[in-house]
Tab-separated table of C-alpha atoms in Angstrom:
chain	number	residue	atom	x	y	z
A	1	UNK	CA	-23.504	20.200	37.217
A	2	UNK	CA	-24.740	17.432	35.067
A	3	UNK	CA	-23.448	16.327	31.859
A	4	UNK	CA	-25.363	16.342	28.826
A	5	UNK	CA	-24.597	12.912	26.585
A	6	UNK	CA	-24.138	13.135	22.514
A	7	UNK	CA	-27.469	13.790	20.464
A	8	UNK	CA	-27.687	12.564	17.031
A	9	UNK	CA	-25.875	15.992	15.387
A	10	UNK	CA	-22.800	15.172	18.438
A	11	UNK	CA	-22.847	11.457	16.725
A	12	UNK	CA	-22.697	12.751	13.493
A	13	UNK	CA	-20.301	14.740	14.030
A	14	UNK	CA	-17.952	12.147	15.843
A	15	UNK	CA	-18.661	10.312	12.202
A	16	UNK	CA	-17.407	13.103	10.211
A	17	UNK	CA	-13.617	12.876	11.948
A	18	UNK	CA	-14.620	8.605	10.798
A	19	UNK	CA	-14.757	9.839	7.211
A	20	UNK	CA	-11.578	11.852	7.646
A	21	UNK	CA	-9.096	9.116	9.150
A	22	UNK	CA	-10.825	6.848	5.941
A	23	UNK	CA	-10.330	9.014	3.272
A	24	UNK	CA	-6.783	9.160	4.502
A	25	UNK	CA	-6.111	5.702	4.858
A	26	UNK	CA	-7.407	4.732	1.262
A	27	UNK	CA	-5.318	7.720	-0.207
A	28	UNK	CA	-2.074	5.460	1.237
A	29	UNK	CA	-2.847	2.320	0.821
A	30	UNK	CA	-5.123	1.646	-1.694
A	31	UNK	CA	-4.520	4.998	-4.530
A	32	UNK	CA	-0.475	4.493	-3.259
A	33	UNK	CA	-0.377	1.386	-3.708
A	34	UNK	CA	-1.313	1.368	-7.261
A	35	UNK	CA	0.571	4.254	-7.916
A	36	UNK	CA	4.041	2.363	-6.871
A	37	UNK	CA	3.104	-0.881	-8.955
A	38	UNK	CA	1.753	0.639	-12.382
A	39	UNK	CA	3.179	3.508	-12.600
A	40	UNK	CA	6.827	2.976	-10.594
A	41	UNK	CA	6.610	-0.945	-11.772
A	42	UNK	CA	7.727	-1.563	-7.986
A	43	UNK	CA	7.450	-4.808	-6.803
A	44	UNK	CA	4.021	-5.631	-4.970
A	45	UNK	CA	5.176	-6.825	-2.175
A	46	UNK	CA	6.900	-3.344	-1.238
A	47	UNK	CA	3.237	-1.336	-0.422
A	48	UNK	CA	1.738	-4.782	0.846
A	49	UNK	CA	4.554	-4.738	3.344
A	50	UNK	CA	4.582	-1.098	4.135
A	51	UNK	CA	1.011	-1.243	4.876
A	52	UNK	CA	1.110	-4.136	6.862
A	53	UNK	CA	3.869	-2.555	9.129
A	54	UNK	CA	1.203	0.700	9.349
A	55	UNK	CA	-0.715	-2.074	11.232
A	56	UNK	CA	2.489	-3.463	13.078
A	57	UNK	CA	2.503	-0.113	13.818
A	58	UNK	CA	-1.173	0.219	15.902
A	59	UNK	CA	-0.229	-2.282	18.516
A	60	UNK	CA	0.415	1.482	20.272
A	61	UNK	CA	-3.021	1.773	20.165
A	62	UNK	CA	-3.439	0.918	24.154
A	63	UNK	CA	-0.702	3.804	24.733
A	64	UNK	CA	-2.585	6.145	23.439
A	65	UNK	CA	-5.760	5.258	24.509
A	66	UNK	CA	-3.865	5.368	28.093
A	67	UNK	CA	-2.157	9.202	27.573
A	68	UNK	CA	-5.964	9.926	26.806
A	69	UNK	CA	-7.599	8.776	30.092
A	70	UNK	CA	-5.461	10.439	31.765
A	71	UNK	CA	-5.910	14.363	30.800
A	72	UNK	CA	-8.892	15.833	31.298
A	73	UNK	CA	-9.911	15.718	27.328
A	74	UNK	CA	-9.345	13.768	24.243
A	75	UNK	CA	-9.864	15.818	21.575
A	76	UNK	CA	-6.627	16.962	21.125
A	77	UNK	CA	-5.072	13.342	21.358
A	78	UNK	CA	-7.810	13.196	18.360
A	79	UNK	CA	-6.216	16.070	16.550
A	80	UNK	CA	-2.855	15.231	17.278
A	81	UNK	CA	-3.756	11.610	15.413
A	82	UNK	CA	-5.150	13.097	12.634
A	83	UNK	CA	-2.208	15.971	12.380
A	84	UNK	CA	0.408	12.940	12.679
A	85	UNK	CA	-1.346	10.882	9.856
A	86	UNK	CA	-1.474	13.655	7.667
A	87	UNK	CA	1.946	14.244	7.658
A	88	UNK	CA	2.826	11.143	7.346
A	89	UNK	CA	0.712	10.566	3.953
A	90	UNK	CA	2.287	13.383	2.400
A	91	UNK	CA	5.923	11.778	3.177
A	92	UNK	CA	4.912	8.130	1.824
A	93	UNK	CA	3.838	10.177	-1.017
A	94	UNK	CA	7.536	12.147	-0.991
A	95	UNK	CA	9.643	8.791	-0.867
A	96	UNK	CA	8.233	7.720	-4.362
A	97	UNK	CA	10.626	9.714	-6.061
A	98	UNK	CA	13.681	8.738	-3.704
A	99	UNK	CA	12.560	5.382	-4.575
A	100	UNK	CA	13.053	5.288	-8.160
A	101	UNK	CA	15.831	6.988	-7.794
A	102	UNK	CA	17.275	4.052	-6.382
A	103	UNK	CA	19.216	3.814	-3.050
A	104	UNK	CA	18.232	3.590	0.276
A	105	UNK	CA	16.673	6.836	1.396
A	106	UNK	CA	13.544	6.117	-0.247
A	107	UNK	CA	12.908	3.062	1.632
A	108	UNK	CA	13.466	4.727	4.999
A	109	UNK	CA	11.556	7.896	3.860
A	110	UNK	CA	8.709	4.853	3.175
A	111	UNK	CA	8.899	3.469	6.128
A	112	UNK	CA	8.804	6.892	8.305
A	113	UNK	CA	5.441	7.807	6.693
A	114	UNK	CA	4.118	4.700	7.062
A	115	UNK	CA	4.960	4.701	10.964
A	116	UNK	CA	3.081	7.844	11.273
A	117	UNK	CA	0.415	7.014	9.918
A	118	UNK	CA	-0.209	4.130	12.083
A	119	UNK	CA	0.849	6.178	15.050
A	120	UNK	CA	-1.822	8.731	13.468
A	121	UNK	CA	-4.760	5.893	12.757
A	122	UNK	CA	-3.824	4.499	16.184
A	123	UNK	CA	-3.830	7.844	18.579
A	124	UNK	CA	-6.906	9.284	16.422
A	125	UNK	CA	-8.961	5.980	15.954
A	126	UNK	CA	-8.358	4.932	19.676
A	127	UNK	CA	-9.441	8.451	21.571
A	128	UNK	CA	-12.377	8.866	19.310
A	129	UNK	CA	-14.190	5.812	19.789
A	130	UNK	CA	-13.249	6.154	23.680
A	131	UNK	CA	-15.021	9.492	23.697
A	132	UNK	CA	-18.223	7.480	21.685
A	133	UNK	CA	-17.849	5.082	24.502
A	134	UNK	CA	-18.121	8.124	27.422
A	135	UNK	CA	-20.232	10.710	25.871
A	136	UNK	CA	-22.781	8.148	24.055
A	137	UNK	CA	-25.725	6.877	25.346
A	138	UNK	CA	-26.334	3.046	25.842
A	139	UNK	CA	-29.886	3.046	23.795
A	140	UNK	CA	-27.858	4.945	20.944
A	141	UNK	CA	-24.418	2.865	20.969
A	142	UNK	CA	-25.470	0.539	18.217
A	143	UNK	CA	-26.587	3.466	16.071
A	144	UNK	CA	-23.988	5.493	16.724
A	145	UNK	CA	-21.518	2.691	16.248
A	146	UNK	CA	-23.565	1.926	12.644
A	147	UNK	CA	-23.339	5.779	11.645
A	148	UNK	CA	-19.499	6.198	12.330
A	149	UNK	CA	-18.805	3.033	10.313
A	150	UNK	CA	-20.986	4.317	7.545
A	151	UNK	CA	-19.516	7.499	6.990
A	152	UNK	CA	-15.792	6.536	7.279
A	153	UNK	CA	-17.097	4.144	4.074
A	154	UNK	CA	-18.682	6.928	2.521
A	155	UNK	CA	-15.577	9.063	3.355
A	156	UNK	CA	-13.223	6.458	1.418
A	157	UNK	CA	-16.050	6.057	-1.518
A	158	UNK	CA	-15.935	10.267	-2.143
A	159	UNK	CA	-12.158	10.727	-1.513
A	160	UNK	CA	-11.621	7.425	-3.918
A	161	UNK	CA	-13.768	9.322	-6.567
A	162	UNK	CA	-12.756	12.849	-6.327
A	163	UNK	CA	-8.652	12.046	-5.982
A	164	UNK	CA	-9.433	9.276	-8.922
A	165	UNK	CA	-10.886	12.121	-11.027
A	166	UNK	CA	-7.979	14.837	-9.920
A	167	UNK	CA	-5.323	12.696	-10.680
A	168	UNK	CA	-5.933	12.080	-14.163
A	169	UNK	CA	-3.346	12.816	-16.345
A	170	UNK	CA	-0.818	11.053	-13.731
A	171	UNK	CA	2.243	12.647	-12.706
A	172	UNK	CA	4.188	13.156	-9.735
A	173	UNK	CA	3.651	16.712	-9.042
A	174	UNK	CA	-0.348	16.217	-9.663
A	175	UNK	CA	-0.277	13.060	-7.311
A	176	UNK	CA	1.345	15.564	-4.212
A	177	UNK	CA	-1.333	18.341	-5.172
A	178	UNK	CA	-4.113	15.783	-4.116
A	179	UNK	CA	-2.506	14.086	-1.506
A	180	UNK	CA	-1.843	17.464	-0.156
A	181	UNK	CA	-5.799	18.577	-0.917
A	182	UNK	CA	-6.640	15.471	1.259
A	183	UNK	CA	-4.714	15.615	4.175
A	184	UNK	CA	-5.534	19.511	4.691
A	185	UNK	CA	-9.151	18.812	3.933
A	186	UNK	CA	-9.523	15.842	6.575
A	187	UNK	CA	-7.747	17.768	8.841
A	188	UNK	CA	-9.881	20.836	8.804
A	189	UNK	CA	-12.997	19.003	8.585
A	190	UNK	CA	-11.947	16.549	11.942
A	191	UNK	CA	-10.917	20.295	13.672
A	192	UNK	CA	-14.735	21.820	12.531
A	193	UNK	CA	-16.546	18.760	13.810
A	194	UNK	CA	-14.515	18.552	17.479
A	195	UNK	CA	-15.177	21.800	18.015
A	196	UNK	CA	-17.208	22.421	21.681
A	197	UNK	CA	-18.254	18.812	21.182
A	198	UNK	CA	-16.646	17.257	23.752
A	199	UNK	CA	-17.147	18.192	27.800
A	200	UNK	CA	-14.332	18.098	29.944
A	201	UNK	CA	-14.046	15.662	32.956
A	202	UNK	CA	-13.870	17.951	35.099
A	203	UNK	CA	-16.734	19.449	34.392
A	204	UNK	CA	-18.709	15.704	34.799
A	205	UNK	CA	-20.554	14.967	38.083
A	206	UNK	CA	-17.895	13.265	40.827
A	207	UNK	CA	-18.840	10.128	40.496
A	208	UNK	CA	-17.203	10.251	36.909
A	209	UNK	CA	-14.421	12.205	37.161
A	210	UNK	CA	-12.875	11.080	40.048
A	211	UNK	CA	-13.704	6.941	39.462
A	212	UNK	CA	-10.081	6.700	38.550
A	213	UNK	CA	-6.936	8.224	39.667
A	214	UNK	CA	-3.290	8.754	37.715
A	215	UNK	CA	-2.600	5.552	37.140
A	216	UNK	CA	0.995	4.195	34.970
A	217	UNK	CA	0.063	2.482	31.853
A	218	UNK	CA	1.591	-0.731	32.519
A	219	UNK	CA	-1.009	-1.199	36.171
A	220	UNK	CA	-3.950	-0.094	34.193
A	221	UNK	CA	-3.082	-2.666	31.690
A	222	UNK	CA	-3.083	-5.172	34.107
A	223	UNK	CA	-5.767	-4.236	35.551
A	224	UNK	CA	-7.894	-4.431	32.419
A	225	UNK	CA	-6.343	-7.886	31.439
A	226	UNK	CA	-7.482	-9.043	34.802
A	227	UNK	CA	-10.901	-9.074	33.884
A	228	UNK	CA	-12.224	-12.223	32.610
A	229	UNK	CA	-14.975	-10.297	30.493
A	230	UNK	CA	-12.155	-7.646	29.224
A	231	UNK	CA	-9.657	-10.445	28.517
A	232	UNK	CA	-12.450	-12.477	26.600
A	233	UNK	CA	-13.566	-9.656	24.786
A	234	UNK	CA	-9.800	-9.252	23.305
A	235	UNK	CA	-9.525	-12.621	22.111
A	236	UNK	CA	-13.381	-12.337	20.250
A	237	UNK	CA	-11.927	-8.755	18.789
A	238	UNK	CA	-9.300	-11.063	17.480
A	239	UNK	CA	-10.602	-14.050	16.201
A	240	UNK	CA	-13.635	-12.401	14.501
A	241	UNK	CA	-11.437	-9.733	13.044
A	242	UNK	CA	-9.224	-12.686	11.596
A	243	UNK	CA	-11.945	-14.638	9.866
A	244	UNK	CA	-13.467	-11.241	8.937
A	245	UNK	CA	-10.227	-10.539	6.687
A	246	UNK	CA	-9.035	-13.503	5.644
A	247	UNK	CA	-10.715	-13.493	2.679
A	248	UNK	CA	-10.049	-10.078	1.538
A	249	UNK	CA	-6.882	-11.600	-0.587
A	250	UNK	CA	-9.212	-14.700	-2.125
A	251	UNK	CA	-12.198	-13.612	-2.908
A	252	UNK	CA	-11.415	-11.804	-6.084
A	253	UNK	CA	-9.029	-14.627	-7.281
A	254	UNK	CA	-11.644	-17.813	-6.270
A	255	UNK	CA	-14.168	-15.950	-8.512
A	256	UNK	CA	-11.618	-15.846	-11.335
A	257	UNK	CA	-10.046	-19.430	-11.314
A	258	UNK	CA	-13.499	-21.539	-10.472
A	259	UNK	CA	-15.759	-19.104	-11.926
A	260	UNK	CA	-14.010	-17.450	-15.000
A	261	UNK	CA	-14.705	-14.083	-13.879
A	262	UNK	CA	-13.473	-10.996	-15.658
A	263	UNK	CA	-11.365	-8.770	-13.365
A	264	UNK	CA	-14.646	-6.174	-14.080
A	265	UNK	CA	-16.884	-8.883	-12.851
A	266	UNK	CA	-14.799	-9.743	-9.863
A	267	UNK	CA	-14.169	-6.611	-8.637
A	268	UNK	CA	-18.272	-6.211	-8.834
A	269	UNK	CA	-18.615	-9.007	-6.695
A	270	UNK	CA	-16.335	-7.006	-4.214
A	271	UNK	CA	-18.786	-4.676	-4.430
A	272	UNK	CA	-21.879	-6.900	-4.342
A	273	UNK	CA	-20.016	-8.012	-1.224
A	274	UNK	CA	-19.605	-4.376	0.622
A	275	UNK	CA	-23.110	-3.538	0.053
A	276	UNK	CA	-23.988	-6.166	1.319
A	277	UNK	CA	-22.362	-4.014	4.912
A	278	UNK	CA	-23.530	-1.745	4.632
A	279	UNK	CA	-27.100	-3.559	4.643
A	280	UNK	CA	-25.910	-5.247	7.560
A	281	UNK	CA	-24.639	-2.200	9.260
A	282	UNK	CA	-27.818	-0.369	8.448
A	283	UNK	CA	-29.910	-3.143	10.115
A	284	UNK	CA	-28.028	-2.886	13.140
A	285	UNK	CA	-27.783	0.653	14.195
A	286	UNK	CA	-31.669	0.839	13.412
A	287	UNK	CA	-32.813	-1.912	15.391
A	288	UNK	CA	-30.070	-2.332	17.560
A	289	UNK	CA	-31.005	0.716	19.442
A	290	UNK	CA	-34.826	0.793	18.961
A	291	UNK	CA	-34.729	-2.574	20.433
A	292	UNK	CA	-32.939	-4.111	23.669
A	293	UNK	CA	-31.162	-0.845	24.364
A	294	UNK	CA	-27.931	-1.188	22.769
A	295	UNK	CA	-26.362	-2.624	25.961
A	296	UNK	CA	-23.563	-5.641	25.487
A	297	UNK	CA	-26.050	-8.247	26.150
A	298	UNK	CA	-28.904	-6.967	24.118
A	299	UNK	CA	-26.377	-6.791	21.368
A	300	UNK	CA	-25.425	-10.627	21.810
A	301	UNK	CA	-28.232	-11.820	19.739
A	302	UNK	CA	-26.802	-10.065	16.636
A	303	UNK	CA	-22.900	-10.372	17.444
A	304	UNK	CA	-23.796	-13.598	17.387
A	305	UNK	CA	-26.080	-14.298	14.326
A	306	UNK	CA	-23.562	-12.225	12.568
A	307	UNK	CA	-20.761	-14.529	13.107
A	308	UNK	CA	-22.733	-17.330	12.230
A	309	UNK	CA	-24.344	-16.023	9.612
A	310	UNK	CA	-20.641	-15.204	8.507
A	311	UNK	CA	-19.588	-19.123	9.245
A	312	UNK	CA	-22.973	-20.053	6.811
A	313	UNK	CA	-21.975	-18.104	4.195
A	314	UNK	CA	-18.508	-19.401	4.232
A	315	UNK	CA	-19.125	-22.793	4.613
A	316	UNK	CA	-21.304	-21.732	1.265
A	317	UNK	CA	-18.354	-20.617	-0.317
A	318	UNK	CA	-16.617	-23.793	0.504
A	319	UNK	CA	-19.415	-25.992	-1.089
A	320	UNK	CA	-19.093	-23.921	-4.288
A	321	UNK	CA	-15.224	-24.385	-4.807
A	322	UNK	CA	-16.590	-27.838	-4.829
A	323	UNK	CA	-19.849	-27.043	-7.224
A	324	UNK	CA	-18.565	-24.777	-9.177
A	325	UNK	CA	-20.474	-22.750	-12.361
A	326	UNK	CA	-23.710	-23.549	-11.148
A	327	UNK	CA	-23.465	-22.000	-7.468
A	328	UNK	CA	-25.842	-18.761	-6.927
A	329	UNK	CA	-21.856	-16.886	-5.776
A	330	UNK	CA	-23.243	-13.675	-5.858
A	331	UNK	CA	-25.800	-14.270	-3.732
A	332	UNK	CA	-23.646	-16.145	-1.273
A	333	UNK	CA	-21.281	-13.134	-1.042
A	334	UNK	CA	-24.532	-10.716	-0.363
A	335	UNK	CA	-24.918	-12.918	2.096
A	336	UNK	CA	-21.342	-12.716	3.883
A	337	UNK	CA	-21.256	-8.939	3.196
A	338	UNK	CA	-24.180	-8.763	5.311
A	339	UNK	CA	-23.521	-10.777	7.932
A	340	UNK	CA	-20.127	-9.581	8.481
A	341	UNK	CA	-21.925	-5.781	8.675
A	342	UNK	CA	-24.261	-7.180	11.374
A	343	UNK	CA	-21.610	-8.950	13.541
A	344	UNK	CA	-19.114	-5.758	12.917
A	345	UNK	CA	-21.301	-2.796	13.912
A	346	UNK	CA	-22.945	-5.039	16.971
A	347	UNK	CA	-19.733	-5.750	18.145
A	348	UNK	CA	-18.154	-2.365	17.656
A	349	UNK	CA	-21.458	-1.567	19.752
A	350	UNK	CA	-20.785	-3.694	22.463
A	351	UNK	CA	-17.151	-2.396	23.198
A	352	UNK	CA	-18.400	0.870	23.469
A	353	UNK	CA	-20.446	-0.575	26.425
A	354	UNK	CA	-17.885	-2.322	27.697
A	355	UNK	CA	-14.854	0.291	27.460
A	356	UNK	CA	-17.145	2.060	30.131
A	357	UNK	CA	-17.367	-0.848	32.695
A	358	UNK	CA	-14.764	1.155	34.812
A	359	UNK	CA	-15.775	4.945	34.111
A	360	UNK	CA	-14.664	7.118	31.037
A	361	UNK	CA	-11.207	7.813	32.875
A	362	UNK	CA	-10.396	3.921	31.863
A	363	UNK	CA	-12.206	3.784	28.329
A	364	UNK	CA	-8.701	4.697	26.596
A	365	UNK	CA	-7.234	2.047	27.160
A	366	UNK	CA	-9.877	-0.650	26.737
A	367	UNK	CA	-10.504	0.395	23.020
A	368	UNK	CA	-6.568	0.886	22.628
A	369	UNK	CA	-6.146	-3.074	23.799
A	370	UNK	CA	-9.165	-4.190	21.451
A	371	UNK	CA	-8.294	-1.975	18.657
A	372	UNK	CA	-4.602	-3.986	18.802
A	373	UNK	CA	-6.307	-6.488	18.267
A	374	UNK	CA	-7.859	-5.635	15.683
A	375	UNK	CA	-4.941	-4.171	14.173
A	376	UNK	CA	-3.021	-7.102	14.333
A	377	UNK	CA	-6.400	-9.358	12.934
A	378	UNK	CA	-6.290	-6.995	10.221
A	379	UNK	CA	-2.686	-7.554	9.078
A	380	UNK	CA	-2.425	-10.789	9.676
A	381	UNK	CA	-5.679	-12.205	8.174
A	382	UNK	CA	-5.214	-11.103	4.636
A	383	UNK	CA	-1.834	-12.791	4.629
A	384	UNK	CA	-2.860	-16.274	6.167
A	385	UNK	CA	-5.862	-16.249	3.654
A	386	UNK	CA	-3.570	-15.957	0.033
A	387	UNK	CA	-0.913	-18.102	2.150
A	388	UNK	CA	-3.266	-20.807	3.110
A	389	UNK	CA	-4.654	-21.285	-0.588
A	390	UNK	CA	-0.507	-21.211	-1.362
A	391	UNK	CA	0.374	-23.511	-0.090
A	392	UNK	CA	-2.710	-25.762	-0.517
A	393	UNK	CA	-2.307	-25.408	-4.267
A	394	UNK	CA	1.548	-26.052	-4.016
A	395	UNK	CA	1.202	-29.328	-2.266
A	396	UNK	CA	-2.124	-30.782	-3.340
A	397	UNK	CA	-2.098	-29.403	-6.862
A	398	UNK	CA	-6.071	-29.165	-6.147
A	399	UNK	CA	-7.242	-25.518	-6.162
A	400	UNK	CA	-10.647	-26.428	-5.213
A	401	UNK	CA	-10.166	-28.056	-2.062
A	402	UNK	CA	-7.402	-25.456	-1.660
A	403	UNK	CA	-9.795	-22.919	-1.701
A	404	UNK	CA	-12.417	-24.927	0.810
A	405	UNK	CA	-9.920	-25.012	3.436
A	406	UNK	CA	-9.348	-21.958	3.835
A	407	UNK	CA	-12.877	-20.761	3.926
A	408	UNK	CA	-14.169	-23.789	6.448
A	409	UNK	CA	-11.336	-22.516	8.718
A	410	UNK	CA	-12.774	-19.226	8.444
A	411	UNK	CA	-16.267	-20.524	9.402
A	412	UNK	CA	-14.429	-22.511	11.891
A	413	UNK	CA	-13.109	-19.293	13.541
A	414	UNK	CA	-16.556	-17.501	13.188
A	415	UNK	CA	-18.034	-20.014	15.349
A	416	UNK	CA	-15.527	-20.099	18.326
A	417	UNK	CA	-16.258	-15.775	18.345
A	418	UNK	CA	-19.905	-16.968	18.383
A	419	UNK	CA	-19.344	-18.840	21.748
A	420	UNK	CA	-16.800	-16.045	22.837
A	421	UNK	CA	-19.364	-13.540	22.316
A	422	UNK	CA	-22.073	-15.512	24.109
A	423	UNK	CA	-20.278	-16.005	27.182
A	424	UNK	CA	-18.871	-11.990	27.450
A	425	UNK	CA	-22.060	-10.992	26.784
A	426	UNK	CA	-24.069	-12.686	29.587
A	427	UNK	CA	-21.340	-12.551	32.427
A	428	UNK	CA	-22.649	-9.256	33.285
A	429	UNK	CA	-23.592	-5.786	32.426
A	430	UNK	CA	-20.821	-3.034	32.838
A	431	UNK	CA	-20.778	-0.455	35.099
A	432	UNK	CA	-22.676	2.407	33.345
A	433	UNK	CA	-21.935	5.765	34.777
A	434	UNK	CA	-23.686	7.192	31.748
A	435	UNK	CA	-27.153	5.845	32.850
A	436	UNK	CA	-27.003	8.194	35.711
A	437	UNK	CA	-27.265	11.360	33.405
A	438	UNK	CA	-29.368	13.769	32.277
A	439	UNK	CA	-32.013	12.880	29.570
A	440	UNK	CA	-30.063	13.318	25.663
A	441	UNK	CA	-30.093	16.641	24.177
């Protein structure tokens, strides 16, 4: 019996769980997060550190990619995730009360949800893009890589609008009414879409299913980290993912101190900025798969002229701290958005390729090591960004160059990935079982 690889309703339908785990995350940290600072008056730092410990949190993510390539299926790995960060929205949401009552409970209540939900983001993130990896072609990786990332924005963009329009007038039982309407609703709509979707491994040709015995986490670990493609891959996933976010924390503010932005006109440049993506993203999956394949080393050419098309644009935004008034910013931040998007989706593209160097049965564990990675990128970056300006202000008293420093590092960082990416890339193509299977559906 042959297996039959993911058609463009199977890909679609692998994006709509995307949507769900995103319209869960923004409901925690970006409508919570407001929430406990207006309308609590908590100090910031409280949901800046919670959700920076949900990231803390995702360095399980190789675990559970792991307990995944070793059963026979990972779609309920992929419900379990999305059941666990569920749940634990709904108790961040509970400890706001504890919390202005005062004491401790709150805090730990805080804490608990937040835990789960990067247990949830990590066991349901990890085990669905393994199962893109196994059950997706190689001509449609870049596409399908482009589509998931697409629809988990569109999932935060709808969830932001509908729960911004439910909420409204605030209060704390109307606030648990659409958390609750959320998490049941992503839920639900992850169970509809796995549905018959994915084939067992049993039921794949031998070759696949038997390419890797039980194996304990910690020797498939070091087996992975062996590889000098694997183990170069992790460090790009790292240092691109770093540079990607660094800026999230600056952007907004370098508009308003060099270019006397209005918060309204700032927070349109963010979104100037994510359109720019989704351009990117768009580019990608179109012509990523129509042209080359979608293999890792067709997609080097845009992993590549993303990140430095990402280092250009910075290295624009470090002329204009210098310019100021007179710099085209908006078109330099069209510019990042898109090159980020292309670099992103190519390289999200590419580890789909590469989590199958070994077989499916090892796929787990390759995205759960990379998504770490990313994790950790992720909630770090943001941090050394707003701390690098900081302390640049604080000792120079100059918030231009402060500003400059921080984004030619950035471009500094986007062009080691370059070279990273070049070299893992070209060492060789993975093993692809996939390429042995039936024609797509």
């Amino acid at each position: 019996m042959s297996a039959k690889l993911l058609g463009w309703p199977g890909i679609i339908r692998l994006g709509l769980v995307q949507s769900a785990i995103g319209a869960m995350v923004m409901l925690v940290t970006s409508l919570l997060n407001r929430v406990m600072v207006v309308e609590y008056a908590l100090p910031a730092a409280l949901p800046a550190g919670l959700v920076a410990w949900h990231y803390a949190v995702q360095l399980s993510r190789p675990a559970w990619g792991h307990g995944s390539d070793q059963g026979r299926r990972r779609t309920p790995w992929i419900l379990f995730g999305m059941a666990l960060l569920a749940l634990g929205a709904l108790v961040a949401v509970d400890s706001l009360p504890a919390i202005a009552a005062g004491g401790v409970f709150g805090y730990v209540l805080a804490i608990i949800g937040f835990s789960m939900i990067g247990a949830g983001v990590g066991a349901a993130g990890t085990s669905l893009l393994a199962l893109l990896a196994s059950q997706v072609a190689p001509a449609r990786r870049a596409a399908a890589a482009s589509i998931t990332w697409i629809m988990m924005v569109f999932g935060i963009v709808v969830t932001a609008n509908v729960a911004g329009a439910l909420i409204d007038p605030f209060s704390l039982p109307r606030l648990a009414m659409v958390a609750s309407g959320v998490a049941l609703a992503a839920f639900v709509l992850s169970w509809l879409a796995l549905l018959g979707i994915e084939q067992p491994r049993a039921a794949m040709p031998a070759e696949e299913s038997s390419d890797a015995p039980a194996i304990s986490f910690g020797a498939a670990l070091q087996e992975m980290l062996a590889e000098t493609d694997a183990r170069q891959f992790t460090i790009f996933v790292f240092l691109s993912m770093l540079a990607y976010s660094m800026q999230d924390m600056i952007l907004e503010p370098f508009a308003g101190l060099l270019f006397n932005f209005t918060p309204g006109q700032s927070t349109q440049l963010s979104g100037t900025q994510h359109s720019g993506v989704l351009f990117g993203m768009i580019l990608v999956g179109v012509l990523g798969s129509a042209f080359g394949g979608g293999t890792p080393a067709s997609l080097r050419r845009w992993i590549i002229g993303g990140c430095l098309g990402s280092a250009l644009a910075l290295l624009g935004l470090a002329m204009a701290a210098q310019v100021g008034a007179s710099w085209p910013l908006k078109a330099n931040i069209m510019l990042l958005g898109f090159a980020n998007g292309v670099f992103a989706v190519a390289a999200i593209g590419a580890m789909m390729g590469l989590a199958g160097a070994r077989g499916p049965a090892r796929a787990g564990i390759r995205m759960g090591v990379w998504g770490a990675a990313q994790a950790v990128a992720f909630g770090s970056g943001g941090l050394i960004g707003a701390v690098g300006v900081d302390l640049g202000r604080a000792l120079t008293g100059d918030t231009p160059n402060a500003f400059l420093v921080v984004f030619a590092s950035e471009a500094g960082l986007f062009v080691i990935a370059a070279w990273l990416a070049l070299g893992v890339t070209r060492t060789r193509a993975p093993i692809d079982i996939s390429m042995q299977q039936e024609a797509i559906a």
